[in-house]
Amino acid sequence: MASSDKIVILTGAGISAESGIETFRAEDGLWAQHRVEDVATPEGFARDPELVVNFYNARRAQLADVVPNPAHKALARLEAAHQGEVVVITQNVDDLHERGGMKKVWHMHGELNSALCAACDHRWAAPLVMAPGDACPSCHAPAARPDIVWFGEMPYDMDALFAHLGAADVFAAIGTSGNVYPAAGFVAEARRAGAHTIEFNLERSAVGSQFQEHRTGPAGQTVPAWVDEILGS
Ligand code: BJW
């Protein structure tokens, strides 16, 4: 790898698993405990806003009990020390990249610590406990919702993210099952741009065959080792 290479990194729930945050599709993961249609769709929110708001309140509260792990910290070290650009795109709604020291993170599926007005799209820092019908501080409509991208909604910043993928020299996906689009299509986009592609996971993901290189094992070990290789430390 050249020192000026642009490195684009997609992270998923697996990077936060060693911090104690459940993934979605593990046997005992979040989707084994909650119906996706109930808690992660706009229709579910319209049907039962209290259930959905409470689901995200509980996950927001959990953030106080978890800390970044060596994988988050290694990526922050890479961002600070690599001469080329490092772009981290996360599907995660936790704030562990930021608390691990990363300056810029693209949260394509939203953030637990953010609230969104369904009436005017205004965003603000979410209180620890949101309630259905909370008022928007900007337009005052009782239309606050968790700032989370649910199924059927457009993930954030897609134009900017595809521009980064189209200019990538290296593309790495860390701890994501490759089941959810458009993120699962990023490896194909990066390969079209000529990037070298690496997957970090405990096992091959649903799109694992599209990667040129695999690093198998817990991200807390494989990611710091990779960053050491790149930085020559
Ligand atoms: C470790 C580890 C360790 C564990 N170390 N690794 C039919 C075909 C294709 C697409 C569609 C379709 N029908 C509908 C769609 C579109 C739909 C979709 O993809 N559905 C699929 C289920 C088929 N997508 C959407 O609706 C998206 N919007 C959209 O497409 O808009 C239109 C559009 C068109 C064109 C361009 C752009 C857009 C929106 C998706 C919203 C996803 N939302 C969620 C929930 C909200 C956030 C939250 O509550 O937290 O986001 S779903 C959930 O899945 C969450 C995650 O961000 C996302 C991805 O999960 P992730 O991170 O991969 O977690 P897991 O659990 O699946 O995997 C963990 C991995 O880690 C595993 O592989 C483990 O092995 C590994 N691991 N421990 C390393 N220690």
GROMACS .gro file of C-alpha atoms and ligand atoms in nm:
model
  313
    1MET     CA    1   0.000   0.000   0.000
    2ALA     CA    2   0.126   0.349  -0.083
    3SER     CA    3   0.144   0.607   0.193
    4SER     CA    4  -0.085   0.837  -0.008
    5ASP     CA    5  -0.356   0.576  -0.071
    6LYS     CA    6  -0.715   0.672  -0.001
    7ILE     CA    7  -0.862   0.418   0.240
    8VAL     CA    8  -1.240   0.384   0.267
    9ILE     CA    9  -1.367   0.174   0.557
   10LEU     CA   10  -1.723   0.047   0.613
   11THR     CA   11  -1.803  -0.069   0.964
   12GLY     CA   12  -2.095  -0.269   1.098
   13ALA     CA   13  -2.224  -0.407   1.427
   14GLY     CA   14  -1.935  -0.657   1.453
   15ILE     CA   15  -1.684  -0.380   1.528
   16SER     CA   16  -1.879  -0.287   1.842
   17ALA     CA   17  -1.949  -0.647   1.951
   18GLU     CA   18  -1.635  -0.669   2.165
   19SER     CA   19  -1.749  -0.351   2.343
   20GLY     CA   20  -2.061  -0.542   2.451
   21ILE     CA   21  -2.315  -0.411   2.199
   22GLU     CA   22  -2.529  -0.685   2.046
   23THR     CA   23  -2.517  -0.739   1.671
   24PHE     CA   24  -2.841  -0.776   1.475
   25ARG     CA   25  -2.824  -1.113   1.308
   26ALA     CA   26  -2.640  -1.331   1.562
   27GLU     CA   27  -2.850  -1.620   1.699
   28ASP     CA   28  -2.915  -1.419   2.017
   29GLY     CA   29  -2.888  -1.078   1.843
   30LEU     CA   30  -3.130  -0.787   1.835
   31TRP     CA   31  -3.343  -0.932   1.556
   32ALA     CA   32  -3.392  -1.251   1.756
   33GLN     CA   33  -3.543  -1.042   2.037
   34HIS     CA   34  -3.743  -0.785   1.839
   35ARG     CA   35  -3.938  -0.805   1.512
   36VAL     CA   36  -3.762  -0.588   1.250
   37GLU     CA   37  -4.100  -0.480   1.111
   38ASP     CA   38  -4.201  -0.353   1.456
   39VAL     CA   39  -3.892  -0.154   1.555
   40ALA     CA   40  -3.702  -0.067   1.237
   41THR     CA   41  -3.959   0.046   0.981
   42PRO     CA   42  -4.157   0.370   0.943
   43GLU     CA   43  -4.474   0.158   0.944
   44GLY     CA   44  -4.378   0.007   1.281
   45PHE     CA   45  -4.321   0.357   1.421
   46ALA     CA   46  -4.659   0.477   1.290
   47ARG     CA   47  -4.830   0.173   1.449
   48ASP     CA   48  -4.664   0.186   1.790
   49PRO     CA   49  -4.435   0.488   1.844
   50GLU     CA   50  -4.391   0.408   2.214
   51LEU     CA   51  -4.250   0.063   2.144
   52VAL     CA   52  -4.004   0.204   1.891
   53VAL     CA   53  -3.898   0.503   2.102
   54ASN     CA   54  -3.845   0.273   2.402
   55PHE     CA   55  -3.634   0.033   2.191
   56TYR     CA   56  -3.401   0.321   2.100
   57ASN     CA   57  -3.414   0.473   2.453
   58ALA     CA   58  -3.283   0.142   2.590
   59ARG     CA   59  -3.005   0.125   2.332
   60ARG     CA   60  -2.913   0.493   2.396
   61ALA     CA   61  -2.895   0.421   2.771
   62GLN     CA   62  -2.665   0.126   2.702
   63LEU     CA   63  -2.407   0.361   2.547
   64ALA     CA   64  -2.319   0.483   2.898
   65ASP     CA   65  -2.208   0.131   2.992
   66VAL     CA   66  -1.982   0.055   2.696
   67VAL     CA   67  -1.643   0.182   2.584
   68PRO     CA   68  -1.456   0.176   2.251
   69ASN     CA   69  -1.247  -0.134   2.190
   70PRO     CA   70  -0.902  -0.171   2.025
   71ALA     CA   71  -1.059  -0.180   1.676
   72HIS     CA   72  -1.223   0.162   1.717
   73LYS     CA   73  -0.902   0.305   1.862
   74ALA     CA   74  -0.687   0.157   1.585
   75LEU     CA   75  -0.900   0.324   1.316
   76ALA     CA   76  -0.864   0.658   1.496
   77ARG     CA   77  -0.487   0.603   1.501
   78LEU     CA   78  -0.500   0.533   1.125
   79GLU     CA   79  -0.701   0.851   1.060
   80ALA     CA   80  -0.449   1.057   1.257
   81ALA     CA   81  -0.128   0.908   1.114
   82HIS     CA   82  -0.193   0.789   0.756
   83GLN     CA   83  -0.074   1.039   0.494
   84GLY     CA   84  -0.358   0.964   0.252
   85GLU     CA   85  -0.725   1.024   0.324
   86VAL     CA   86  -0.906   0.784   0.558
   87VAL     CA   87  -1.286   0.777   0.530
   88VAL     CA   88  -1.490   0.580   0.783
   89ILE     CA   89  -1.852   0.505   0.696
   90THR     CA   90  -2.042   0.332   0.972
   91GLN     CA   91  -2.378   0.160   0.968
   92ASN     CA   92  -2.369   0.174   1.346
   93VAL     CA   93  -2.579   0.417   1.542
   94ASP     CA   94  -2.350   0.408   1.847
   95ASP     CA   95  -2.082   0.672   1.909
   96LEU     CA   96  -1.788   0.440   1.974
   97HIS     CA   97  -1.584   0.557   1.673
   98GLU     CA   98  -1.601   0.916   1.801
   99ARG     CA   99  -1.527   0.813   2.159
  100GLY     CA  100  -1.235   0.606   2.027
  101GLY     CA  101  -1.083   0.928   1.896
  102MET     CA  102  -1.202   0.944   1.536
  103LYS     CA  103  -1.260   1.298   1.411
  104LYS     CA  104  -1.490   1.240   1.113
  105VAL     CA  105  -1.738   0.953   1.083
  106TRP     CA  106  -2.018   0.917   0.828
  107HIS     CA  107  -2.322   0.767   1.006
  108MET     CA  108  -2.519   0.635   0.709
  109HIS     CA  109  -2.795   0.480   0.929
  110GLY     CA  110  -2.824   0.771   1.175
  111GLU     CA  111  -2.724   0.810   1.540
  112LEU     CA  112  -2.877   0.715   1.875
  113ASN     CA  113  -2.771   1.050   2.019
  114SER     CA  114  -2.961   1.248   1.758
  115ALA     CA  115  -3.332   1.328   1.726
  116LEU     CA  116  -3.506   1.414   1.400
  117CYS     CA  117  -3.821   1.614   1.334
  118ALA     CA  118  -4.050   1.417   1.101
  119ALA     CA  119  -4.221   1.746   1.007
  120CYS     CA  120  -3.929   1.976   0.919
  121ASP     CA  121  -3.617   1.748   0.919
  122HIS     CA  122  -3.451   1.954   1.193
  123ARG     CA  123  -3.197   1.751   1.398
  124TRP     CA  124  -3.090   1.806   1.758
  125ALA     CA  125  -2.910   1.623   2.038
  126ALA     CA  126  -3.148   1.354   2.161
  127PRO     CA  127  -3.235   1.356   2.532
  128LEU     CA  128  -3.148   1.033   2.710
  129VAL     CA  129  -3.518   0.948   2.721
  130MET     CA  130  -3.730   1.047   2.421
  131ALA     CA  131  -4.110   1.025   2.430
  132PRO     CA  132  -4.358   0.992   2.143
  133GLY     CA  133  -4.492   1.334   2.051
  134ASP     CA  134  -4.193   1.528   2.184
  135ALA     CA  135  -4.191   1.875   2.028
  136CYS     CA  136  -3.935   1.981   1.770
  137PRO     CA  137  -3.728   2.272   1.911
  138SER     CA  138  -3.732   2.440   1.568
  139CYS     CA  139  -4.088   2.412   1.426
  140HIS     CA  140  -4.256   2.301   1.754
  141ALA     CA  141  -4.452   2.022   1.582
  142PRO     CA  142  -4.501   1.719   1.812
  143ALA     CA  143  -4.306   1.514   1.560
  144ALA     CA  144  -3.978   1.406   1.719
  145ARG     CA  145  -3.849   1.062   1.622
  146PRO     CA  146  -3.520   0.878   1.667
  147ASP     CA  147  -3.271   0.991   1.400
  148ILE     CA  148  -3.239   0.638   1.264
  149VAL     CA  149  -3.262   0.516   0.904
  150TRP     CA  150  -3.525   0.241   0.899
  151PHE     CA  151  -3.592  -0.012   0.625
  152GLY     CA  152  -3.739   0.156   0.320
  153GLU     CA  153  -3.581   0.492   0.405
  154MET     CA  154  -3.287   0.645   0.220
  155PRO     CA  155  -2.954   0.618   0.408
  156TYR     CA  156  -2.778   0.949   0.465
  157ASP     CA  157  -2.518   1.121   0.245
  158MET     CA  158  -2.533   0.865  -0.037
  159ASP     CA  159  -2.391   1.101  -0.302
  160ALA     CA  160  -2.087   1.182  -0.089
  161LEU     CA  161  -2.036   0.818   0.008
  162PHE     CA  162  -2.047   0.694  -0.352
  163ALA     CA  163  -1.799   0.968  -0.448
  164HIS     CA  164  -1.559   0.841  -0.179
  165LEU     CA  165  -1.606   0.480  -0.294
  166GLY     CA  166  -1.537   0.581  -0.652
  167ALA     CA  167  -1.202   0.732  -0.550
  168ALA     CA  168  -1.090   0.456  -0.311
  169ASP     CA  169  -0.753   0.283  -0.344
  170VAL     CA  170  -0.835   0.046  -0.058
  171PHE     CA  171  -1.179  -0.056   0.066
  172ALA     CA  172  -1.220  -0.245   0.394
  173ALA     CA  173  -1.542  -0.378   0.546
  174ILE     CA  174  -1.527  -0.458   0.916
  175GLY     CA  175  -1.789  -0.660   1.108
  176THR     CA  176  -2.082  -0.638   0.871
  177SER     CA  177  -2.290  -0.931   0.746
  178GLY     CA  178  -2.345  -0.793   0.396
  179ASN     CA  179  -2.720  -0.843   0.419
  180VAL     CA  180  -2.838  -0.482   0.408
  181TYR     CA  181  -2.823  -0.260   0.100
  182PRO     CA  182  -2.698  -0.018  -0.016
  183ALA     CA  183  -2.400  -0.081   0.221
  184ALA     CA  184  -2.368  -0.442   0.101
  185GLY     CA  185  -2.311  -0.306  -0.252
  186PHE     CA  186  -2.017  -0.085  -0.152
  187VAL     CA  187  -1.759  -0.358  -0.219
  188ALA     CA  188  -1.877  -0.387  -0.579
  189GLU     CA  189  -1.865  -0.010  -0.620
  190ALA     CA  190  -1.511   0.008  -0.479
  191ARG     CA  191  -1.392  -0.277  -0.701
  192ARG     CA  192  -1.530  -0.097  -1.006
  193ALA     CA  193  -1.310   0.196  -0.900
  194GLY     CA  194  -1.008  -0.036  -0.890
  195ALA     CA  195  -0.971  -0.052  -0.511
  196HIS     CA  196  -0.810  -0.343  -0.328
  197THR     CA  197  -1.084  -0.491  -0.109
  198ILE     CA  198  -1.043  -0.650   0.236
  199GLU     CA  199  -1.304  -0.807   0.461
  200PHE     CA  200  -1.258  -0.830   0.839
  201ASN     CA  201  -1.507  -1.068   1.000
  202LEU     CA  202  -1.541  -1.381   1.210
  203GLU     CA  203  -1.673  -1.556   0.898
  204ARG     CA  204  -1.738  -1.486   0.528
  205SER     CA  205  -2.022  -1.237   0.491
  206ALA     CA  206  -2.307  -1.265   0.240
  207VAL     CA  207  -2.092  -1.067  -0.006
  208GLY     CA  208  -1.762  -1.220   0.109
  209SER     CA  209  -1.685  -1.373  -0.233
  210GLN     CA  210  -1.650  -1.020  -0.376
  211PHE     CA  211  -1.351  -0.933  -0.153
  212GLN     CA  212  -0.995  -1.002  -0.266
  213GLU     CA  213  -0.857  -1.047   0.084
  214HIS     CA  214  -1.002  -1.179   0.411
  215ARG     CA  215  -0.879  -1.128   0.764
  216THR     CA  216  -1.068  -1.372   0.984
  217GLY     CA  217  -1.101  -1.320   1.359
  218PRO     CA  218  -1.223  -1.069   1.617
  219ALA     CA  219  -1.194  -0.712   1.490
  220GLY     CA  220  -1.029  -0.612   1.820
  221GLN     CA  221  -0.729  -0.816   1.709
  222THR     CA  222  -0.730  -0.812   1.329
  223VAL     CA  223  -0.789  -0.438   1.285
  224PRO     CA  224  -0.505  -0.312   1.514
  225ALA     CA  225  -0.268  -0.559   1.341
  226TRP     CA  226  -0.370  -0.423   0.997
  227VAL     CA  227  -0.326  -0.061   1.110
  228ASP     CA  228   0.021  -0.146   1.248
  229GLU     CA  229   0.110  -0.294   0.905
  230ILE     CA  230  -0.007   0.019   0.721
  231LEU     CA  231   0.168   0.259   0.956
  232GLY     CA  232   0.480   0.043   0.969
  233SER     CA  233   0.478   0.031   1.346
  234BJW     C1  234  -1.762  -0.966   1.398
  234BJW     C2  235  -1.744  -0.970   1.535
  234BJW     C3  236  -1.617  -0.938   1.578
  234BJW     C4  237  -1.943  -1.024   1.505
  234BJW     N1  238  -1.522  -0.906   1.489
  234BJW     N2  239  -1.667  -0.935   1.312
  234BJW     C5  240  -3.422  -0.678  -0.179
  234BJW     C6  241  -3.292  -0.683  -0.232
  234BJW     C7  242  -3.200  -0.583  -0.205
  234BJW     C8  243  -3.232  -0.474  -0.123
  234BJW     C9  244  -3.360  -0.472  -0.070
  234BJW    C10  245  -3.453  -0.572  -0.099
  234BJW     N3  246  -3.567  -0.541  -0.031
  234BJW    C11  247  -3.548  -0.426   0.038
  234BJW    C12  248  -3.422  -0.382   0.015
  234BJW    C13  249  -3.358  -0.259   0.070
  234BJW    C14  250  -3.328  -0.274   0.218
  234BJW    C15  251  -3.247  -0.402   0.240
  234BJW     O1  252  -3.126  -0.405   0.222
  234BJW     N4  253  -3.310  -0.509   0.283
  234BJW    C16  254  -3.241  -0.635   0.301
  234BJW    C17  255  -3.278  -0.695   0.435
  234BJW    C18  256  -3.271  -0.724   0.183
  234BJW     N5  257  -3.250  -0.158   0.254
  234BJW    C19  258  -3.308  -0.044   0.291
  234BJW     O2  259  -3.429  -0.034   0.303
  234BJW    C20  260  -3.218   0.074   0.312
  234BJW     N6  261  -3.263   0.181   0.234
  234BJW    C21  262  -3.264   0.176   0.098
  234BJW     O3  263  -3.227   0.077   0.037
  234BJW     O4  264  -3.305   0.292   0.039
  234BJW    C22  265  -3.315   0.293  -0.105
  234BJW    C23  266  -3.186   0.319  -0.177
  234BJW    C24  267  -3.178   0.292  -0.311
  234BJW    C25  268  -3.058   0.315  -0.380
  234BJW    C26  269  -2.949   0.368  -0.317
  234BJW    C27  270  -2.959   0.398  -0.185
  234BJW    C28  271  -3.075   0.371  -0.115
  234BJW    C29  272  -3.219   0.118   0.458
  234BJW    C30  273  -3.152   0.019   0.546
  234BJW    C31  274  -3.169   0.058   0.692
  234BJW    C32  275  -3.103  -0.041   0.786
  234BJW     N7  276  -3.141  -0.013   0.919
  234BJW    C33  277  -3.089  -0.098   1.027
  234BJW    C34  278  -3.165  -0.065   1.159
  234BJW    C35  279  -3.154   0.078   1.198
  234BJW    C36  280  -3.032   0.108   1.283
  234BJW    C37  281  -3.041   0.049   1.421
  234BJW     O5  282  -3.149   0.024   1.475
  234BJW     O6  283  -2.933   0.028   1.478
  234BJW     O7  284  -2.949  -0.081   1.038
  234BJW     S1  285  -3.110  -0.273   0.997
  234BJW    C38  286  -2.959  -0.320   1.073
  234BJW     O8  287  -2.879  -0.386   0.975
  234BJW    C39  288  -2.888  -0.190   1.112
  234BJW    C40  289  -2.749  -0.218   1.065
  234BJW     O9  290  -2.679  -0.097   1.044
  234BJW    C41  291  -2.769  -0.301   0.941
  234BJW    C42  292  -2.650  -0.385   0.901
  234BJW    O10  293  -2.621  -0.481   1.000
  234BJW     P1  294  -2.471  -0.521   1.028
  234BJW    O11  295  -2.397  -0.406   1.083
  234BJW    O12  296  -2.413  -0.588   0.909
  234BJW    O13  297  -2.490  -0.625   1.151
  234BJW     P2  298  -2.518  -0.783   1.146
  234BJW    O14  299  -2.567  -0.822   1.279
  234BJW    O15  300  -2.600  -0.821   1.030
  234BJW    O16  301  -2.373  -0.847   1.119
  234BJW    C43  302  -2.268  -0.840   1.213
  234BJW    C44  303  -2.145  -0.900   1.149
  234BJW    O17  304  -2.035  -0.882   1.236
  234BJW    C45  305  -2.158  -1.052   1.124
  234BJW    O18  306  -2.112  -1.080   0.990
  234BJW    C46  307  -2.064  -1.115   1.225
  234BJW    O19  308  -2.000  -1.233   1.179
  234BJW    C47  309  -1.963  -1.004   1.245
  234BJW     N8  310  -1.899  -1.003   1.376
  234BJW     N9  311  -1.866  -1.009   1.594
  234BJW    C48  312  -1.554  -0.908   1.356
  234BJW    N10  313  -1.588  -0.942   1.710
   0.00000   0.00000   0.00000
